[in-house]
Amino acid sequence: MNYNVSFISLGCAKNQVNCEQMMARTRDAGHTLMPTPYGSDVVVVNTCGFIDSAKEEAIANVLEMGKLKLEGQVKKILVTGCMAQRYKDEIMEALPEVDGILGTGNYADIARAVDEVMHQGKPTWFSSIHAPEDEYDRVLTTPSWYAYLRIAEGCDNHCAFCVIPSLRGKYRSRPMDNVVAEAQKLSDSGVKECIVVAQDITRYGMDWDGKRHLADLLKELCKMDFHWIRLHYLYPDEITPELIEVMAQEEKILPYLDLPIQHCNDTVLTAMNRRGNKAYLLDLFPKLKEALPGLVVRTSLITGLPGEDEEAFEELCDFLREVNLQRVGVFPFSPQEGTPAEKMERVEFEEAVRRADLLVDVQSRIMDDYNESALGEEREILCEGFDSQTQMYFGRSYAESPDIDGRVHFEAEGEVEPGTFVMVQITDTMDGELTGKMV
């Protein structure tokens, strides 16, 4: 029987790809995909469970769907994703409005789960999170001009503060032939910006033969009609001279790297089971900047980690000023149950928040200086729409990744279609974002 099914995807881009795959499985089973939950037979909430704020967002969405269920707008609720994997017992006990729950090893079972709940069943399915990845189609939910290309699942890094390995399993690289075929399909469909994602893309292929194959994959992607190729989640200790050389030689690969470092203090890094040290980072960033002119680095930093005293925190502030990273997300340490860091001695959460606020102030000044340095430049902008409030078009340059880095607003004399590349001269800033005029 055909049912109306809607999806809500929360969390990271990797989770979004999983949701797109579930949508395709549901469509191919003959069900109708609904743009909103209203009128759905089944609504699927694909959750994130990485940090406390993500869990709170997931619970809020489930409760909201529960209200719609009471009103008769929704008949059944399925919960999938990382929070489902992590808190399966708690969800079924504390959220009675949930009709079924699927772990991260059961995305391929979504169509069967829809049938099950519509026949009064209550699927609670949790297969192995270490199994090879299923290969199946996607329904793209991003705008037509960009898409995420997930090249691996799971993680073998086992950072002391992180629950991802217990939610997503061991690192499994997708076969290169499959990745290339999917990328070619994206390219043929008109995708102009391919964003390569995994929990750690620098380890791609190491589970096959112990060798890194990201550089090999990038060479294949650069043969396609993508205009931009953007790289997310590279671990610093796995960036090889060969990879730097490929990134420098291939014009399609943007000089934008999402490179999570979390901290710089050696004691903290060791306690957190992070490979590399401060000296390595101080050596790496100049090499990257020399090889990739105009390089923009996004990273994440955590304040209040176990081992971070006042001196280590001041070291982190000085490090940030020295390496001058343009895009930094700062998070106070929130201990996650089941991780080694949960049991380690640390500062109070309020102190971690205070330190995070101070580090944000440091980063704000760095961002102001970066924006000031961009004034007068001409940058290629991927137009993404028109803002009726500012009466300006908006888009992104190589320096802005979608949803996390803001926009570039610009004036244009004629109409500019979304998905079009234009040249914009940067003339000013507005609320921390760049503005300019199309040239």
XYZ file of C-alpha atoms in Angstrom:
439
model
C 0.000 0.000 0.000
C 1.135 3.565 -0.695
C 1.685 5.826 2.311
C 2.554 9.501 2.678
C 5.957 9.819 4.386
C 7.857 12.925 5.448
C 11.386 13.306 6.798
C 13.040 15.673 9.254
C 16.837 15.527 9.198
C 18.890 16.988 12.045
C 22.614 17.325 12.650
C 25.545 17.113 10.270
C 25.850 16.759 6.504
C 26.627 13.046 6.880
C 23.300 12.598 8.642
C 21.628 14.528 5.839
C 23.024 12.087 3.272
C 21.643 9.177 5.304
C 18.260 10.878 5.280
C 18.441 11.412 1.510
C 19.151 7.709 1.100
C 16.186 6.771 3.286
C 13.987 9.045 1.195
C 15.079 7.239 -1.958
C 14.391 3.829 -0.397
C 10.959 5.019 0.668
C 10.173 6.482 -2.774
C 11.358 3.340 -4.554
C 9.068 1.234 -2.339
C 6.131 3.121 -3.826
C 5.421 5.593 -1.049
C 4.834 9.321 -1.550
C 7.381 11.772 -0.127
C 5.713 14.716 1.588
C 7.387 18.147 1.776
C 6.114 18.747 5.346
C 4.815 16.518 8.158
C 1.239 17.777 7.779
C -0.942 15.036 6.369
C 1.763 12.369 6.655
C 0.986 8.797 7.498
C 4.537 8.474 8.843
C 7.034 11.155 9.800
C 10.670 10.083 10.195
C 12.835 12.137 12.561
C 16.478 11.452 11.715
C 18.332 12.551 14.838
C 21.772 13.674 15.953
C 23.025 12.622 19.373
C 26.562 14.004 19.440
C 26.283 16.745 22.075
C 23.637 17.914 24.540
C 22.241 20.680 22.321
C 21.755 18.187 19.475
C 19.897 15.803 21.776
C 17.666 18.630 22.991
C 16.868 19.620 19.401
C 16.011 16.026 18.515
C 13.714 15.604 21.513
C 12.001 18.921 20.745
C 11.282 17.763 17.194
C 9.883 14.427 18.375
C 7.630 16.216 20.885
C 6.437 18.608 18.185
C 5.549 15.656 15.953
C 3.766 14.150 18.941
C 1.531 17.218 19.114
C 0.712 16.871 15.424
C -0.084 13.206 16.057
C -2.581 14.159 18.779
C -4.156 16.645 16.374
C -4.501 13.972 13.703
C -2.032 15.627 11.350
C 0.432 12.706 11.649
C -0.390 9.046 12.194
C 2.946 7.444 13.095
C 6.419 8.593 14.204
C 9.677 6.796 13.447
C 12.968 7.890 15.036
C 16.293 7.095 13.348
C 19.912 8.272 13.533
C 22.509 8.784 16.213
C 20.252 9.621 19.153
C 18.175 6.566 18.319
C 21.307 4.417 18.360
C 22.517 5.929 21.611
C 19.301 6.087 23.652
C 17.001 3.416 22.250
C 15.683 2.258 25.637
C 15.244 5.779 26.995
C 13.399 6.946 23.866
C 10.842 4.149 23.951
C 10.260 4.697 27.678
C 10.236 8.504 27.843
C 8.620 9.283 24.481
C 5.483 7.127 24.162
C 4.455 9.012 21.007
C 7.269 7.217 19.143
C 6.021 4.210 17.167
C 9.345 2.737 16.088
C 13.066 3.274 16.275
C 15.906 2.329 13.920
C 19.623 2.372 14.713
C 22.378 3.685 12.462
C 22.849 0.202 11.035
C 19.264 0.071 9.738
C 18.810 2.965 7.326
C 18.187 0.479 4.506
C 15.200 -0.911 6.446
C 13.212 2.331 6.438
C 10.580 1.264 3.877
C 9.970 -1.977 5.754
C 9.646 0.018 8.992
C 7.027 2.284 7.388
C 4.956 -0.759 6.465
C 5.460 -2.223 9.934
C 4.209 0.809 11.890
C 1.249 1.280 9.527
C 0.222 -2.296 10.346
C 0.346 -1.551 14.080
C 3.815 -2.981 14.554
C 6.488 -1.308 16.665
C 9.852 -1.924 14.978
C 12.868 -1.567 17.228
C 15.707 -2.597 14.961
C 19.428 -2.364 15.679
C 21.740 -4.210 13.319
C 25.550 -4.117 13.374
C 27.029 -0.622 13.118
C 30.240 -2.124 11.716
C 28.736 -3.755 8.604
C 29.801 -2.641 5.110
C 27.863 0.331 3.825
C 24.804 -0.294 1.696
C 24.986 1.459 -1.664
C 21.745 3.022 -2.802
C 20.245 6.095 -4.413
C 19.525 9.481 -2.847
C 16.885 12.176 -3.073
C 18.880 15.410 -2.907
C 17.571 17.893 -0.345
C 20.212 20.548 -0.965
C 19.740 23.248 -3.616
C 20.466 21.926 -7.108
C 23.871 23.603 -7.316
C 25.608 21.803 -4.426
C 25.574 18.367 -2.865
C 27.455 16.374 -0.245
C 29.474 13.323 -1.269
C 29.937 10.973 1.687
C 32.980 8.787 1.098
C 33.166 6.782 4.337
C 31.253 5.836 7.448
C 32.335 5.444 11.067
C 35.523 6.492 12.806
C 38.637 4.803 14.186
C 40.131 7.854 15.906
C 38.534 7.218 19.336
C 39.033 10.706 20.760
C 38.405 10.548 24.495
C 35.541 13.061 24.421
C 33.695 11.640 21.393
C 30.886 9.071 21.136
C 30.892 8.773 17.337
C 32.685 5.378 17.123
C 30.058 3.863 19.426
C 27.249 5.291 17.298
C 28.627 4.869 13.791
C 31.014 1.953 14.104
C 34.500 1.362 12.777
C 35.825 3.321 9.797
C 34.573 1.903 6.488
C 35.617 3.530 3.229
C 33.136 3.241 0.405
C 34.591 1.510 -2.682
C 36.140 4.124 -4.939
C 34.214 2.903 -7.992
C 30.945 3.513 -6.140
C 32.003 6.950 -4.935
C 33.147 7.975 -8.415
C 29.921 6.706 -9.974
C 27.816 8.668 -7.502
C 29.935 11.775 -8.048
C 29.517 11.450 -11.816
C 25.762 11.242 -11.358
C 25.834 14.417 -9.270
C 27.979 16.161 -11.861
C 25.709 15.066 -14.717
C 22.676 16.400 -12.834
C 24.172 19.889 -12.735
C 25.728 19.997 -9.265
C 28.405 22.701 -9.331
C 29.856 22.357 -5.844
C 30.762 18.905 -4.559
C 31.392 18.847 -0.801
C 33.389 15.765 0.205
C 32.450 14.582 3.702
C 33.135 11.805 6.187
C 33.983 11.754 9.857
C 37.625 11.827 8.681
C 38.178 12.046 4.927
C 41.979 11.901 5.270
C 41.778 8.232 6.303
C 39.895 7.299 3.136
C 41.038 3.869 1.922
C 43.279 3.061 4.888
C 40.929 0.270 5.933
C 41.646 -1.426 2.588
C 45.425 -1.628 2.531
C 46.802 0.742 5.171
C 47.444 3.417 2.527
C 45.765 6.811 2.156
C 43.704 7.144 -1.037
C 42.059 10.561 -0.686
C 44.491 12.119 -3.164
C 43.645 9.381 -5.699
C 39.931 10.026 -5.264
C 40.305 13.790 -5.621
C 42.104 13.368 -8.934
C 39.106 11.429 -10.232
C 36.613 13.999 -8.962
C 38.534 16.799 -10.642
C 37.954 15.164 -14.020
C 34.228 15.847 -13.680
C 32.288 19.029 -14.432
C 32.222 20.301 -10.866
C 33.219 23.952 -10.601
C 34.148 23.711 -6.917
C 35.247 20.776 -4.761
C 35.208 21.489 -1.036
C 36.794 19.272 1.639
C 35.306 18.742 5.090
C 36.796 17.054 8.137
C 40.479 16.449 7.485
C 42.459 15.321 10.503
C 45.745 17.255 10.701
C 48.020 14.280 11.377
C 46.905 12.537 8.155
C 47.618 15.420 5.761
C 50.470 14.154 3.588
C 52.763 16.020 1.154
C 51.040 14.146 -1.687
C 47.614 15.387 -0.567
C 48.874 18.964 -0.255
C 50.373 18.711 -3.753
C 47.073 17.513 -5.261
C 45.120 20.253 -3.493
C 47.600 22.834 -4.778
C 47.617 21.588 -8.374
C 43.898 21.028 -8.920
C 42.118 24.347 -9.466
C 38.689 22.885 -8.669
C 39.732 22.022 -5.108
C 38.986 25.107 -3.039
C 41.629 26.526 -0.675
C 39.177 25.896 2.155
C 39.840 23.127 4.647
C 37.652 21.997 7.532
C 40.326 20.767 9.896
C 39.172 20.059 13.495
C 42.023 20.434 15.985
C 40.058 20.866 19.278
C 43.070 22.182 21.248
C 46.770 22.955 21.028
C 48.106 22.104 24.483
C 50.140 18.878 24.400
C 48.884 17.654 27.777
C 45.264 18.157 26.756
C 45.790 16.581 23.330
C 47.411 13.516 24.892
C 44.639 13.140 27.459
C 42.072 13.359 24.683
C 43.853 10.699 22.606
C 44.472 13.153 19.782
C 47.381 12.358 17.494
C 49.971 15.058 16.835
C 50.992 17.945 19.069
C 51.311 21.717 19.097
C 54.660 21.694 17.330
C 53.165 19.632 14.519
C 50.277 22.078 14.126
C 52.590 25.089 14.114
C 54.588 23.405 11.364
C 51.540 22.316 9.345
C 49.623 25.576 9.000
C 52.462 27.570 7.352
C 52.993 24.701 4.889
C 49.302 24.722 3.977
C 49.193 28.499 3.613
C 52.288 28.498 1.414
C 50.928 25.770 -0.862
C 47.351 27.095 -0.999
C 47.278 30.896 -1.503
C 44.296 32.520 0.160
C 43.708 29.456 2.331
C 40.731 29.627 4.686
C 40.705 27.110 7.537
C 37.649 26.134 9.540
C 38.281 24.370 12.819
C 36.602 23.555 16.112
C 38.028 24.253 19.563
C 36.822 22.960 22.911
C 37.364 24.857 26.166
C 37.393 23.203 29.564
C 38.651 19.817 28.367
C 40.222 17.581 31.034
C 43.780 18.781 31.590
C 43.052 22.384 30.615
C 44.131 24.662 33.434
C 44.336 28.468 33.160
C 47.808 28.274 31.644
C 46.680 25.794 28.982
C 43.706 27.986 28.163
C 45.917 31.069 27.745
C 48.131 28.953 25.501
C 45.080 28.164 23.369
C 44.215 31.871 23.070
C 47.799 32.725 22.072
C 47.840 29.857 19.584
C 44.680 31.111 17.918
C 46.167 34.591 17.584
C 49.395 33.151 16.151
C 47.964 30.785 13.539
C 45.213 33.241 12.578
C 42.454 30.813 11.556
C 39.498 32.448 9.853
C 36.611 30.142 10.764
C 36.459 28.766 14.306
C 33.622 27.106 16.155
C 34.134 27.267 19.935
C 32.376 24.855 22.280
C 32.511 24.444 26.066
C 33.331 20.861 27.014
C 30.192 18.879 27.753
C 31.098 15.402 29.067
C 29.292 12.626 27.237
C 28.332 9.487 29.093
C 30.264 6.425 28.072
C 33.367 8.310 26.965
C 36.743 8.185 28.779
C 36.704 11.984 29.201
C 33.524 11.756 31.255
C 35.489 10.278 34.165
C 38.440 12.675 33.962
C 38.955 15.629 36.284
C 37.945 18.927 34.691
C 36.746 22.459 35.392
C 33.108 23.212 36.098
C 30.873 23.680 33.051
C 30.319 27.349 33.928
C 34.077 27.910 33.761
C 34.265 26.111 30.421
C 31.521 28.445 29.154
C 33.410 31.490 30.443
C 36.542 30.389 28.625
C 34.552 29.716 25.457
C 33.182 33.269 25.565
C 36.702 34.671 25.945
C 37.963 32.595 23.032
C 35.046 33.777 20.883
C 36.165 37.354 21.598
C 39.653 36.507 20.354
C 38.212 34.907 17.233
C 35.891 37.852 16.582
C 38.864 40.181 16.289
C 40.578 37.748 13.914
C 37.436 37.607 11.774
C 37.167 41.402 11.725
C 40.758 41.619 10.503
C 40.080 38.978 7.858
C 36.993 40.781 6.579
C 38.917 44.050 6.511
C 41.665 42.426 4.436
C 39.087 41.284 1.866
C 37.885 44.805 1.065
C 38.670 45.733 -2.521
C 39.089 42.126 -3.659
C 37.117 40.638 -6.510
C 35.760 37.224 -5.574
C 33.850 34.585 -7.451
C 30.455 34.185 -5.794
C 27.967 31.362 -6.170
C 24.637 33.212 -6.059
C 22.031 31.503 -3.871
C 19.139 33.943 -3.844
C 17.779 37.425 -3.208
C 17.242 38.874 0.272
C 14.124 41.050 0.335
C 15.177 42.691 3.598
C 18.545 43.950 2.414
C 17.399 44.224 -1.221
C 20.608 42.467 -2.203
C 21.542 39.132 -3.695
C 23.463 36.721 -1.510
C 25.791 33.824 -2.071
C 29.078 32.278 -1.063
C 32.686 32.566 -2.118
C 35.249 29.799 -1.708
C 35.644 31.028 1.869
C 32.090 30.163 2.954
C 30.754 26.649 3.305
C 26.951 26.311 3.250
C 24.987 26.697 6.488
C 28.011 27.331 8.728
C 30.019 30.290 7.437
C 27.560 33.019 6.543
C 27.032 34.777 3.223
C 28.337 37.418 0.881
C 25.670 40.026 0.010
C 25.974 41.922 -3.240
C 24.230 44.391 -5.496
C 23.639 43.667 -9.175
C 22.097 45.763 -11.923
C 20.366 42.851 -13.649
C 18.741 39.650 -12.460
C 21.042 36.914 -11.181
C 19.725 33.354 -11.158
C 20.461 31.202 -8.082
C 23.188 28.698 -8.904
C 25.045 31.187 -11.094
C 28.682 32.156 -10.560
C 29.397 35.893 -10.703
C 32.333 38.147 -9.877
C 31.789 40.537 -6.972
C 34.018 43.319 -5.706
C 34.005 43.307 -1.913
C 33.316 46.815 -0.629
C 32.099 46.605 2.974
C 30.921 44.422 5.842
C 27.478 43.986 7.388
C 26.937 42.218 10.699
C 30.189 40.324 10.274
C 29.500 39.330 6.663
C 31.013 40.710 3.482
C 29.096 42.890 1.046
C 29.947 44.039 -2.451
C 28.839 44.825 -5.971
C 28.750 42.551 -8.998
C 31.336 43.529 -11.606
